[in-house]
Short mmCIF file of C-alpha atoms and ligand atoms in Angstrom, two decimals:
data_model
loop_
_atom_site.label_atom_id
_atom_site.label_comp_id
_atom_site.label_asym_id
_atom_site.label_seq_id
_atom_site.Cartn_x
_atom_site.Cartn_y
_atom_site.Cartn_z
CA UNK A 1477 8.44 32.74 0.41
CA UNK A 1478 10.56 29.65 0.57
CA UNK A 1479 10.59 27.02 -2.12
CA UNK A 1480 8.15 24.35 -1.60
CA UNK A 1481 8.53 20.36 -3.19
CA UNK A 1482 6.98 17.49 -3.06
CA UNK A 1483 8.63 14.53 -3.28
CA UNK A 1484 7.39 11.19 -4.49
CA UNK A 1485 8.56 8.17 -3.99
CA UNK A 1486 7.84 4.74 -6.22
CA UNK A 1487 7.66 1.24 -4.84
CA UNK A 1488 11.23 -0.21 -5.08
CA UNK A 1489 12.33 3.25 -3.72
CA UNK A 1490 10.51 1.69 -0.44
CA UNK A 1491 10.55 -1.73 -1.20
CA UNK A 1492 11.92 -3.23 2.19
CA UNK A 1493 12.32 -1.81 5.30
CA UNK A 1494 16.09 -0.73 4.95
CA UNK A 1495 15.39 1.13 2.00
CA UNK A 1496 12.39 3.04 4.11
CA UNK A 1497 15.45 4.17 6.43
CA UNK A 1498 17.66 5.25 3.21
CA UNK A 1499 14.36 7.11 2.16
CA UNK A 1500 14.43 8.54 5.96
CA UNK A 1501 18.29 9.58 5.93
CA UNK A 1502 17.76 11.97 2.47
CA UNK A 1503 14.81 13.35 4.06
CA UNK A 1504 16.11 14.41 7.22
CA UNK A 1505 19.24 15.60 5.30
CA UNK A 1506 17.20 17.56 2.88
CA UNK A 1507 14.82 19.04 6.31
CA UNK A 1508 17.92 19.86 7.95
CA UNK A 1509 19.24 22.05 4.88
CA UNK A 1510 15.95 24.02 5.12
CA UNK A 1511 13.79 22.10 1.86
CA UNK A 1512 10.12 22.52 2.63
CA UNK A 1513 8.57 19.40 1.26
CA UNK A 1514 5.42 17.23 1.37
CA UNK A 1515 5.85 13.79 0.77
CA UNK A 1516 3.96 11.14 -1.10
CA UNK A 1517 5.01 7.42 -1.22
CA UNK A 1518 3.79 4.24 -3.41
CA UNK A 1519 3.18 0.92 -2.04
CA UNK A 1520 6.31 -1.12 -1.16
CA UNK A 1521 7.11 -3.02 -4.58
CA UNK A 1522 5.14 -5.73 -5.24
CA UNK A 1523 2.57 -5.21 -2.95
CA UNK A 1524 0.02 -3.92 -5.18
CA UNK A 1525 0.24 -6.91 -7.75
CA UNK A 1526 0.35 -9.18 -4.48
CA UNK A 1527 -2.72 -7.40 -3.65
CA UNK A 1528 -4.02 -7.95 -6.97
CA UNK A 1529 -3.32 -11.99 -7.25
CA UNK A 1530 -5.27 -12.38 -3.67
CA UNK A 1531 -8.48 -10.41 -4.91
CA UNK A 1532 -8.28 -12.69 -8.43
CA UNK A 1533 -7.60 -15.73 -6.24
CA UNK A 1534 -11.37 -15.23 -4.73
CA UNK A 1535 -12.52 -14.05 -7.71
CA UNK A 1536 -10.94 -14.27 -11.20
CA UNK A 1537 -12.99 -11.50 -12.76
CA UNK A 1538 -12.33 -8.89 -10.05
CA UNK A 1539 -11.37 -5.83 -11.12
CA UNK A 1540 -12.35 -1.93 -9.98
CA UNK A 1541 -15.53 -1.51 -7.28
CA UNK A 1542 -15.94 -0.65 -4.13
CA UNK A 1543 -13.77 -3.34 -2.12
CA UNK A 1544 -11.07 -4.22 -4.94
CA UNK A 1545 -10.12 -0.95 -4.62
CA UNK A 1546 -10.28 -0.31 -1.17
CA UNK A 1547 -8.07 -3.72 -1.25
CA UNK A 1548 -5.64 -2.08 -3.65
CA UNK A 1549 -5.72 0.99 -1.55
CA UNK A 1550 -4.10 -0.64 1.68
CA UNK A 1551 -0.89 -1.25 0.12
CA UNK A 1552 -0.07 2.96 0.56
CA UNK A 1553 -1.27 2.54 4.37
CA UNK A 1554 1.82 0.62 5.11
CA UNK A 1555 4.38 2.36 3.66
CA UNK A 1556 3.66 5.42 4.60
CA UNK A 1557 3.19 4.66 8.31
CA UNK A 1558 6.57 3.02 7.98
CA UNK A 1559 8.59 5.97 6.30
CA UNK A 1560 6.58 8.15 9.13
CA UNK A 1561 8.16 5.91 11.76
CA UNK A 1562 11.63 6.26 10.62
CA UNK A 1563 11.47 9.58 10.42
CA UNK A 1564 10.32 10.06 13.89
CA UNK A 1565 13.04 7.64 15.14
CA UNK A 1566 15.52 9.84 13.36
CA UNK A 1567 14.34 12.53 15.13
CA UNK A 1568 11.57 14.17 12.85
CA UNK A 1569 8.16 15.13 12.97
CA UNK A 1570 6.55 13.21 10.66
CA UNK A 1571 2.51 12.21 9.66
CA UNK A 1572 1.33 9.83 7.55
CA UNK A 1573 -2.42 10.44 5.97
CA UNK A 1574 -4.68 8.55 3.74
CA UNK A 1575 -6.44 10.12 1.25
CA UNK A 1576 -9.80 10.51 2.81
CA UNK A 1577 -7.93 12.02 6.03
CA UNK A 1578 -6.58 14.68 3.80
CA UNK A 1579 -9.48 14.72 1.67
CA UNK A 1580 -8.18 13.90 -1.67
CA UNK A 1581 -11.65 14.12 -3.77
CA UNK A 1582 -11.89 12.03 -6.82
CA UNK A 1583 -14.93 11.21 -8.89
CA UNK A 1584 -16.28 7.16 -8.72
CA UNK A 1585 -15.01 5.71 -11.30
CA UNK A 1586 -13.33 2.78 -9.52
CA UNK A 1587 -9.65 1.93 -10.13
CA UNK A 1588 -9.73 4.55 -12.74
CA UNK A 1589 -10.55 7.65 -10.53
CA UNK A 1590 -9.62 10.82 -11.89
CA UNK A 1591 -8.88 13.69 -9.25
CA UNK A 1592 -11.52 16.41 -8.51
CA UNK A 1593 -10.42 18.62 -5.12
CA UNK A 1594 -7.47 18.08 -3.13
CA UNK A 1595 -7.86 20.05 0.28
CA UNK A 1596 -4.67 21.78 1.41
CA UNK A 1597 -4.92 23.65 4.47
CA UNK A 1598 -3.87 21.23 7.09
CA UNK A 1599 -0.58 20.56 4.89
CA UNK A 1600 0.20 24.18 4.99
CA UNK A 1601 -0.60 23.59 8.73
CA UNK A 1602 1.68 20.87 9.10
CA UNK A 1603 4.76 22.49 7.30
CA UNK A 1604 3.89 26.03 9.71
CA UNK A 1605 4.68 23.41 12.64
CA UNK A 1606 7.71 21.45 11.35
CA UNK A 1607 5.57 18.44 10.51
CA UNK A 1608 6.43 16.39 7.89
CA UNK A 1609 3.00 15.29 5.49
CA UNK A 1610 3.92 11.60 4.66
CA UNK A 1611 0.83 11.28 2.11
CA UNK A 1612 -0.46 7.91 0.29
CA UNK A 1613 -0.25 7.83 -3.62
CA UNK A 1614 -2.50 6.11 -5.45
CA UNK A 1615 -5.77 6.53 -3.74
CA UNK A 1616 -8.73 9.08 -3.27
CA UNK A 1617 -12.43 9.51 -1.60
CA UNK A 1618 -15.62 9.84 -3.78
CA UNK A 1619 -18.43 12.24 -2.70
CA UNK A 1620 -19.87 9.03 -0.95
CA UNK A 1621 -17.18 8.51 1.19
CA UNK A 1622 -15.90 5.42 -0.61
CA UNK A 1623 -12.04 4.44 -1.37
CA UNK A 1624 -11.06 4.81 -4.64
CA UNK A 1625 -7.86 3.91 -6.64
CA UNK A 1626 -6.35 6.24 -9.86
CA UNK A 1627 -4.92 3.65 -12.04
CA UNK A 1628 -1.67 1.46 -11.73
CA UNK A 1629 1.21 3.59 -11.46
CA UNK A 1630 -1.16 5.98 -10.07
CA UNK A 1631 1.05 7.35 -7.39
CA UNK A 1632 3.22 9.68 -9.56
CA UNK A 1633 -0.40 11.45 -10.47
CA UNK A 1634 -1.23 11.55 -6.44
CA UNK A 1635 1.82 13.46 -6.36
CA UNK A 1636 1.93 16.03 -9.29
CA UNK A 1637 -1.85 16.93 -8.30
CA UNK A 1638 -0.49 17.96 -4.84
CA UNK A 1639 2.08 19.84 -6.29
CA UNK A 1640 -0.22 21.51 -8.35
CA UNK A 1641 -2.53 22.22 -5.39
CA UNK A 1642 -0.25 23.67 -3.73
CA UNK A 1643 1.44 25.84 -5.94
CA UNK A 1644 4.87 23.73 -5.48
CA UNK A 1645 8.37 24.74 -7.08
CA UNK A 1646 8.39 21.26 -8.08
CA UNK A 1647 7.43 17.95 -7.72
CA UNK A 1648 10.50 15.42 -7.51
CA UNK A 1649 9.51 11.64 -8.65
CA UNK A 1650 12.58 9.72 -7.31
CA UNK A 1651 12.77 6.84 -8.97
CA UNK A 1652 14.73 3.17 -9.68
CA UNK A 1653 16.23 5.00 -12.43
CA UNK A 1654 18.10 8.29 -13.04
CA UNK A 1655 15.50 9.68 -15.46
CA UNK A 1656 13.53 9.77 -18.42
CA UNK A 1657 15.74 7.78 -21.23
CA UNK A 1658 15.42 7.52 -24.71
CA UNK A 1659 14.20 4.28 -24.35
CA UNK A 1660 13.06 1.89 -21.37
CA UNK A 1661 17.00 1.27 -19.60
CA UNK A 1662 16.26 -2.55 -19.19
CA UNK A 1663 15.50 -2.91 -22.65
CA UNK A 1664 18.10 -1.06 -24.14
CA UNK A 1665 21.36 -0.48 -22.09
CA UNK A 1666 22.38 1.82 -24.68
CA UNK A 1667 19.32 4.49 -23.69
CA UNK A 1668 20.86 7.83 -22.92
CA UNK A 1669 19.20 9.81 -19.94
CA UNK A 1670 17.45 13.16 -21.22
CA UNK A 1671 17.89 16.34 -19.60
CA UNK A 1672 14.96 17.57 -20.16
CA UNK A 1673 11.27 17.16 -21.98
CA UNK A 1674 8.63 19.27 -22.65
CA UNK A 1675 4.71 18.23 -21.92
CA UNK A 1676 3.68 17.76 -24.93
CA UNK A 1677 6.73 14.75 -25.59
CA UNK A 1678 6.23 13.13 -21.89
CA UNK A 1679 2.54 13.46 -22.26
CA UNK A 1680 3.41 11.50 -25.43
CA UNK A 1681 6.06 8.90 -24.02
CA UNK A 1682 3.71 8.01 -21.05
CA UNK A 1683 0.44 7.60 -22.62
CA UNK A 1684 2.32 5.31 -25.51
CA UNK A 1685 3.01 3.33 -22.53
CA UNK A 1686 6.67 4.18 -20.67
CA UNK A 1687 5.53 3.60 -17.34
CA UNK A 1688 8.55 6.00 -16.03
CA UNK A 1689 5.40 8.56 -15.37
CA UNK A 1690 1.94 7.67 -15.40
CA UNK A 1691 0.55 9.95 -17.85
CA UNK A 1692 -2.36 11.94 -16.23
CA UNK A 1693 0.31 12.79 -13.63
CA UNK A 1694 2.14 14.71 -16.96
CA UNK A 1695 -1.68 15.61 -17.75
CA UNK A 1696 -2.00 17.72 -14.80
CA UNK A 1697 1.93 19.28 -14.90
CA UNK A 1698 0.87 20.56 -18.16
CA UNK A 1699 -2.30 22.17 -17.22
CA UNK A 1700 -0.81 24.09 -14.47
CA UNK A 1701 2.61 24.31 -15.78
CA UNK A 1702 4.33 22.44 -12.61
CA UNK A 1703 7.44 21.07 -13.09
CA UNK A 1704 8.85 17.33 -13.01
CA UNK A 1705 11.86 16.40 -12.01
CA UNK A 1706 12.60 12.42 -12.35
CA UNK A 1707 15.54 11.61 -10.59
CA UNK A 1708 17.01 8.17 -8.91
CA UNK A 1709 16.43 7.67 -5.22
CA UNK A 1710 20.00 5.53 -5.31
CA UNK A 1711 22.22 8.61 -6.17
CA UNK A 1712 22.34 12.95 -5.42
CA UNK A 1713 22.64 13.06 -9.36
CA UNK A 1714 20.94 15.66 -11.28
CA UNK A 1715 17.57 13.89 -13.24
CA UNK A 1716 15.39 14.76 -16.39
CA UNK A 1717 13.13 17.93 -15.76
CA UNK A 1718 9.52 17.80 -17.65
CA UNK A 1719 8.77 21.54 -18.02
CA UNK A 1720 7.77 23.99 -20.95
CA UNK A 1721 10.77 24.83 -22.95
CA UNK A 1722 11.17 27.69 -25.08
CA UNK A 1723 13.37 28.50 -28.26
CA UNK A 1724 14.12 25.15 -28.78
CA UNK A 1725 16.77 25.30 -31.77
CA UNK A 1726 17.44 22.17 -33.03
CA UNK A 1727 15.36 19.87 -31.27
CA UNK A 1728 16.49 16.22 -32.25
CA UNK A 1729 13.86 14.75 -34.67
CA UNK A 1730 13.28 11.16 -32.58
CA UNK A 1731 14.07 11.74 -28.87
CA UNK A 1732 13.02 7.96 -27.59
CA UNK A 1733 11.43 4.79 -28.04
CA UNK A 1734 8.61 3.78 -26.03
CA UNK A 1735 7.12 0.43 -25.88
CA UNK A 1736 4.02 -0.98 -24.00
CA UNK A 1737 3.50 -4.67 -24.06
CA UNK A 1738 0.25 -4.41 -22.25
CA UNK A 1739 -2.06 -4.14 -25.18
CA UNK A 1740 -4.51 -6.29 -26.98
CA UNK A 1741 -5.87 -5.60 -30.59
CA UNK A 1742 -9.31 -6.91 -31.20
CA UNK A 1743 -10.54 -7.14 -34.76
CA UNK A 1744 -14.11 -7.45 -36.39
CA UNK A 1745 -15.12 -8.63 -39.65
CA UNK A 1746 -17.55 -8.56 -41.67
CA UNK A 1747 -18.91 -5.00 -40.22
CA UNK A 1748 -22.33 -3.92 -42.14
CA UNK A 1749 -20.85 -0.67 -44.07
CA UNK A 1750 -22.07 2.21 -42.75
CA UNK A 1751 -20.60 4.32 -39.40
CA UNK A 1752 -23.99 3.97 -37.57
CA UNK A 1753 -22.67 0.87 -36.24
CA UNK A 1754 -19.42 1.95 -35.40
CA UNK A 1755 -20.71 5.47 -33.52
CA UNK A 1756 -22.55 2.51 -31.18
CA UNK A 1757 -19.55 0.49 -30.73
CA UNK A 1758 -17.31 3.15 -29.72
CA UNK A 1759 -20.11 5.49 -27.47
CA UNK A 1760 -20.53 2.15 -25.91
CA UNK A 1761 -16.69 1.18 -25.44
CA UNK A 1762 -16.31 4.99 -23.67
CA UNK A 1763 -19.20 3.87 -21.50
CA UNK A 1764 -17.19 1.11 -20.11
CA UNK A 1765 -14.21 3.06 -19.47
CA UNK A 1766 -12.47 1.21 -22.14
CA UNK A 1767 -9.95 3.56 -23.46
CA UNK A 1768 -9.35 3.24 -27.74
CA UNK A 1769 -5.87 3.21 -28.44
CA UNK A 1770 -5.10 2.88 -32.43
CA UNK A 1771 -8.28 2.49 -34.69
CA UNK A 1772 -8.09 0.74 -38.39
CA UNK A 1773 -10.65 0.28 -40.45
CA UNK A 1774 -11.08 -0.86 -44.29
CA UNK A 1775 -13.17 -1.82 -46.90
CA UNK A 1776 -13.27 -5.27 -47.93
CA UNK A 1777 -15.47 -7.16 -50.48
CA UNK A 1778 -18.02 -8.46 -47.81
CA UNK A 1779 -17.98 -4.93 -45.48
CA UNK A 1780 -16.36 -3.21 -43.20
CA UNK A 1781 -12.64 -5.00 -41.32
CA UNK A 1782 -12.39 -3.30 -38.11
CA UNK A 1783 -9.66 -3.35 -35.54
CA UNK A 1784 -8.44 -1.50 -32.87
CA UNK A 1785 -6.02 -1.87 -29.73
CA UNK A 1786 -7.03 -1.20 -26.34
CA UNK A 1787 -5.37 -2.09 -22.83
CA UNK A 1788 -4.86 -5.91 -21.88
CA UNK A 1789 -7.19 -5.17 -18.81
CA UNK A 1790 -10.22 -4.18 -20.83
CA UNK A 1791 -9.79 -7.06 -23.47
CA UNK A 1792 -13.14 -9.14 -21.44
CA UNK A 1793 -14.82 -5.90 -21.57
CA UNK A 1794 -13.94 -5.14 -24.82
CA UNK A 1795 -15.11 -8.54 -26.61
CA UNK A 1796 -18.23 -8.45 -24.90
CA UNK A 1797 -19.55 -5.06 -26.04
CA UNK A 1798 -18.32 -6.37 -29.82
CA UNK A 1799 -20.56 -10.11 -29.39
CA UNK A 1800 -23.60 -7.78 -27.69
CA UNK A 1801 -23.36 -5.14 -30.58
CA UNK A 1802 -22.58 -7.16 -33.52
CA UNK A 1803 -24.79 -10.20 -34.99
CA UNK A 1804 -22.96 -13.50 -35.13
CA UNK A 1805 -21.47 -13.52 -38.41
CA UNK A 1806 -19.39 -10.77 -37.41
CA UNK A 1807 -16.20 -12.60 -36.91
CA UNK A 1808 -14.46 -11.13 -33.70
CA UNK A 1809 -10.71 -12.34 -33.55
CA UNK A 1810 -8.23 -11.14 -30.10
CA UNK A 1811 -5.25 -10.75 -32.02
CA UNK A 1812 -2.69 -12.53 -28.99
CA UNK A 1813 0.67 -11.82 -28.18
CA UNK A 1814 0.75 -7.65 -29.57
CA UNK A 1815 3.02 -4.68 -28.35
CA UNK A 1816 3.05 -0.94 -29.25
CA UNK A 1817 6.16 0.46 -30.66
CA UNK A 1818 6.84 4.12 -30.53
CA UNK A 1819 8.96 7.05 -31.96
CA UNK A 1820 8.53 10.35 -30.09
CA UNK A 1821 10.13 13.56 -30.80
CA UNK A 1822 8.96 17.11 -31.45
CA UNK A 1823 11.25 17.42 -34.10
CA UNK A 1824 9.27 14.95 -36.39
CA UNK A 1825 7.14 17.67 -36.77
CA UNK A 1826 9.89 19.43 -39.29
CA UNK A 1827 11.46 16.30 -40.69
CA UNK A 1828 10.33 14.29 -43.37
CA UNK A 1829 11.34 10.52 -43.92
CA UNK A 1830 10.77 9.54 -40.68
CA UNK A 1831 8.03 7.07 -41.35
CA UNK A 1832 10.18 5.62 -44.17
CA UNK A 1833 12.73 5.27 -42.07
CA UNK A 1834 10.19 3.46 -39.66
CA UNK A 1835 8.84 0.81 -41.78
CA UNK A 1836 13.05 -0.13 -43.38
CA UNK A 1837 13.82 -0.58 -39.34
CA UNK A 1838 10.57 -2.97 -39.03
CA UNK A 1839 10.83 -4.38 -42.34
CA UNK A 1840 14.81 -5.55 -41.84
CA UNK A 1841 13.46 -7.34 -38.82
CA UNK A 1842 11.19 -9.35 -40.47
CA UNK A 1843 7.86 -8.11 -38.37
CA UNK A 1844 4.62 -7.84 -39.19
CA UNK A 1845 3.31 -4.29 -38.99
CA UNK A 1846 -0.97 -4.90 -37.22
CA UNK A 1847 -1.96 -1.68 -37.24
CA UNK A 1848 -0.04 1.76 -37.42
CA UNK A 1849 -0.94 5.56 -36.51
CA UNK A 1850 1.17 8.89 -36.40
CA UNK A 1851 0.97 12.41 -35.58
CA UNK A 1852 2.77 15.91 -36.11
CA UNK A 1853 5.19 14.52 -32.99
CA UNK A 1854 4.75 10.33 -33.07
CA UNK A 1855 5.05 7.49 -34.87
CA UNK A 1856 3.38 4.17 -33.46
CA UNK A 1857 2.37 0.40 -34.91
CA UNK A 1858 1.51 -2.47 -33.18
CA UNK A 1859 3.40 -5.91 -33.33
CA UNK A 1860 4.07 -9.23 -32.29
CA UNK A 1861 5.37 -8.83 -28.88
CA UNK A 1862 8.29 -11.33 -29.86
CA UNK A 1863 10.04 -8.58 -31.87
CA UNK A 1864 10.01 -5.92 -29.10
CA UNK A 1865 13.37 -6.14 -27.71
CA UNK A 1866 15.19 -6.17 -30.92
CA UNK A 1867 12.61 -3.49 -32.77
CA UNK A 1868 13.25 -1.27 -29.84
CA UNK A 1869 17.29 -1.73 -30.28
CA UNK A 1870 16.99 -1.29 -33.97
CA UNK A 1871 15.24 1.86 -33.84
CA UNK A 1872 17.20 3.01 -31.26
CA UNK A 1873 19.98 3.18 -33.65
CA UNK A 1874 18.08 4.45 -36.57
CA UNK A 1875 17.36 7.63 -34.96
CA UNK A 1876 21.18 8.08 -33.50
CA UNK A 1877 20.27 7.73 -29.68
CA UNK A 1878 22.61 5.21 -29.11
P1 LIG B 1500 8.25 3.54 -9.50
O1 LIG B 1500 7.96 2.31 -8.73
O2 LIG B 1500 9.36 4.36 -8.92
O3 LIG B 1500 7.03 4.34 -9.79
P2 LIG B 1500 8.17 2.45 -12.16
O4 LIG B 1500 8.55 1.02 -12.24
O5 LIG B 1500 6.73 2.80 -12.21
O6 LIG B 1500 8.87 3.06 -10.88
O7 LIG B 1500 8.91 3.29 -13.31
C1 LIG B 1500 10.30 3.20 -13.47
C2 LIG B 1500 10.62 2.20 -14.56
O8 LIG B 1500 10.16 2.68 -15.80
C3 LIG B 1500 12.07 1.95 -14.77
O9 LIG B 1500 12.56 0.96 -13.91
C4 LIG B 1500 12.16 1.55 -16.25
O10 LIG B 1500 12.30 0.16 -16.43
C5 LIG B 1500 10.81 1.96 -16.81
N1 LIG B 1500 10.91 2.77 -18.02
C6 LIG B 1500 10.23 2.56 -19.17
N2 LIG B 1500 10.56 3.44 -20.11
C7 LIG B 1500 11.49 4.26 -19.55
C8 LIG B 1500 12.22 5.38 -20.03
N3 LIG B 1500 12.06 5.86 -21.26
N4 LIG B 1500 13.09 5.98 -19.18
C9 LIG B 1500 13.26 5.54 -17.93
N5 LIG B 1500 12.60 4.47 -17.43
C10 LIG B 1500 11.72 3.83 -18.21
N1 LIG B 1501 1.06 1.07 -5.75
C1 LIG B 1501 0.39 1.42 -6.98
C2 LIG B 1501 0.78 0.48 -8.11
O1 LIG B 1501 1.59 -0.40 -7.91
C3 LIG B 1501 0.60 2.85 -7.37
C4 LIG B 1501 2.01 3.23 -7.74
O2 LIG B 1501 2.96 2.48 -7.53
O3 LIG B 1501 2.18 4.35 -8.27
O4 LIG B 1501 0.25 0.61 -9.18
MG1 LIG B 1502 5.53 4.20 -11.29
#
């Protein structure tokens, strides 16, 4: 049988109406060559945090439910409805389709929806007839038969799932850049694209917070081994494939940096000593949907010092279940301004030094290490966002990816 993509598109990649038409012309070119594709498209860029300022301009504590993220959700309708119209003025068959008209099942667990069921038949339909599927990222249908949303960045997992589903070659994320670098390209020019990535080092990159992929999306290519190819919409040039690699030889001991800036630490002290208190705090914190990042915890003279970093969103949510769980001479402290830094590379895993050679970079820059955690393929601490830029840079050239 013929090769079958899909092929995703981000937000700047259809951020104005001309590039919708650019987006047209390589599709056409790439039906017209015989590629058998579905494709799925983001919101134009911008629209979703424009979307997101006019729901906290009626109400500053919105966040997910049932009409934020049906509000979130319309951002998808447009673009894909546009990119359908070009294509049928360029003389392609082309249909857009929401989630719930293609039945992309999720569970309810608003504006963090994870995928259940994605139905396929009538986009093996459509490609039988010529039709091009032009399907919205980012959003699903819960077994009630309300809009939900998968998480900022969501589209790229909207995409991979389909691929997944149905049994694609690949799925193709075309991008504002030409791949996956060793570090984020606007923070260091010097980044150097990768060729290629396994799951286990993407999975790492995106959930230390490169938003290149959004890391369920890497989640799911894992699980059913589907390839990722991140390439640049801009240019024909080849990208940075994300599939299982074998007989690595040498694989390079740090193969990027990865930053995230949207983070909050929260800290508690005195804790009574014991861990019944802390089982509480963090069964509670899962009940929210507030995901734990890095987790610290020490004995002082007085008790327990607790802290641990969580996402920027959940900081409100976070804080509360501390003051409702903890009496009031537990002092509970949002440690401001904080970024992750992190080292990824499966060839950590044979290589010792690498944490020394983590804490000289940090150290020569004067920061302040807040918390710190590793594992057999990553190294990660949490700082003053201040130093990011220049911790990134400095690190960069530690490991030789310059
Ligand atoms: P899209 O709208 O296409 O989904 P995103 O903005 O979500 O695009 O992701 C692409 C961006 O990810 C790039 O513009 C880049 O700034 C950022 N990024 C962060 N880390 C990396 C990295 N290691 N390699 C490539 N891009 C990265
Ligand atoms: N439009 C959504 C967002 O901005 C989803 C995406 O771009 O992937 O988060
Ligand atoms: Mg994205």
């Amino acid at each position: 049988m013929d090769s079958l993509l899909v092929k995703k598109f981000g937000g700047t990649s259809v951020g104005s109406v001309e590039r919708i038409e650019r987006v047209a012309d390589r599709l056409k070119k790439s039906f017209e060559a015989g590629e058998r594709f579905v494709v799925v498209s983001s919101a134009m860029s911008g629209e979703t945090n424009r979307l997101v300022g006019l729901a906290h301009e009626v109400s500053s504590k919105a966040r997910g439910g049932e009409a934020y993220d049906l509000l979130l959700a319309s951002g998808e309708q447009v673009s894909i409805s546009l990119l359908a119209l070009a294509l049928e003025k360029k003389g392609l068959r082309a249909r857009p389709m929401l989630a719930f008209q293609l039945g992309i099942k999720t569970d309810s667990i608003y504006s963090k929806a994870r995928i259940q069921n994605i139905e396929t038949d009538q986009l093996h339909e459509m490609l039988k007839e010529g039709i091009i599927p032009i399907v919205a990222g980012f959003q699903g249908i819960d077994n009630f038969d309300r809009i939900t949303t998968l998480g900022r960045g969501g589209s790229d997992t909207t995409a991979v799932a389909l691929a997944a589903a149905l049994k694609a070659d690949a799925c193709e994320i075309f991008t504002d850049v030409e791949g996956v670098f060793s570090a984020d390209p606007r923070v260091e020019p010097k980044a150097k694209k990768i060729e290629q990535l396994n799951y286990e080092e993407m999975m790492e990159m995106a959930s230390l917070g490169s938003k290149v992929l959004h890391f369920r999306c890497v989640e799911i290519a894992a699980k059913y081994q589907t390839p990722i190819h991140v390439r640049s919409t801009f240019s024909e040039l080849e990208g940075t494939w994300i599939k299982k690699q074998e007989n690595q030889m040498e694989a390079p001991v740090v193969s990027s940096v990865t930053h995230d800036p949207r983070i909050t630490v929260l800290s508690a002290e005195p804790v009574p000593v014991g861990l019944g208190l802390l089982a509480d705090l963090f069964e509670e914190l899962s009940k929210e949907e507030v995901l734990v990042d890095i987790i610290s915890q020490a004995q002082g003279s007085q008790g327990q010092r607790l802290a641990f970093s969580i996402a920027d969103e959940d900081a409100d949510r976070g804080i509360a279940i501390l003051k409702k769980l903890f009496s009031s001479s537990v002092e509970i402290t949002q440690v401001p301004e904080v970024a992750k830094i992190s080292i990824v590379g499966v060839g950590m895993k044979s290589h010792p030094g690498v944490a020394a050679r983590f804490f000289k970079v940090l150290k020569e820059l004067n920061v302040d290490l807040k918390l710190v955690t590793t594992s057999d393929i990553k190294m990660s601490g949490v700082i003053s966002r201040e130093f990011i830029d220049d911790s990134v840079k400095a690190l960069h050239a530690e490991f030789g990816l310059s």
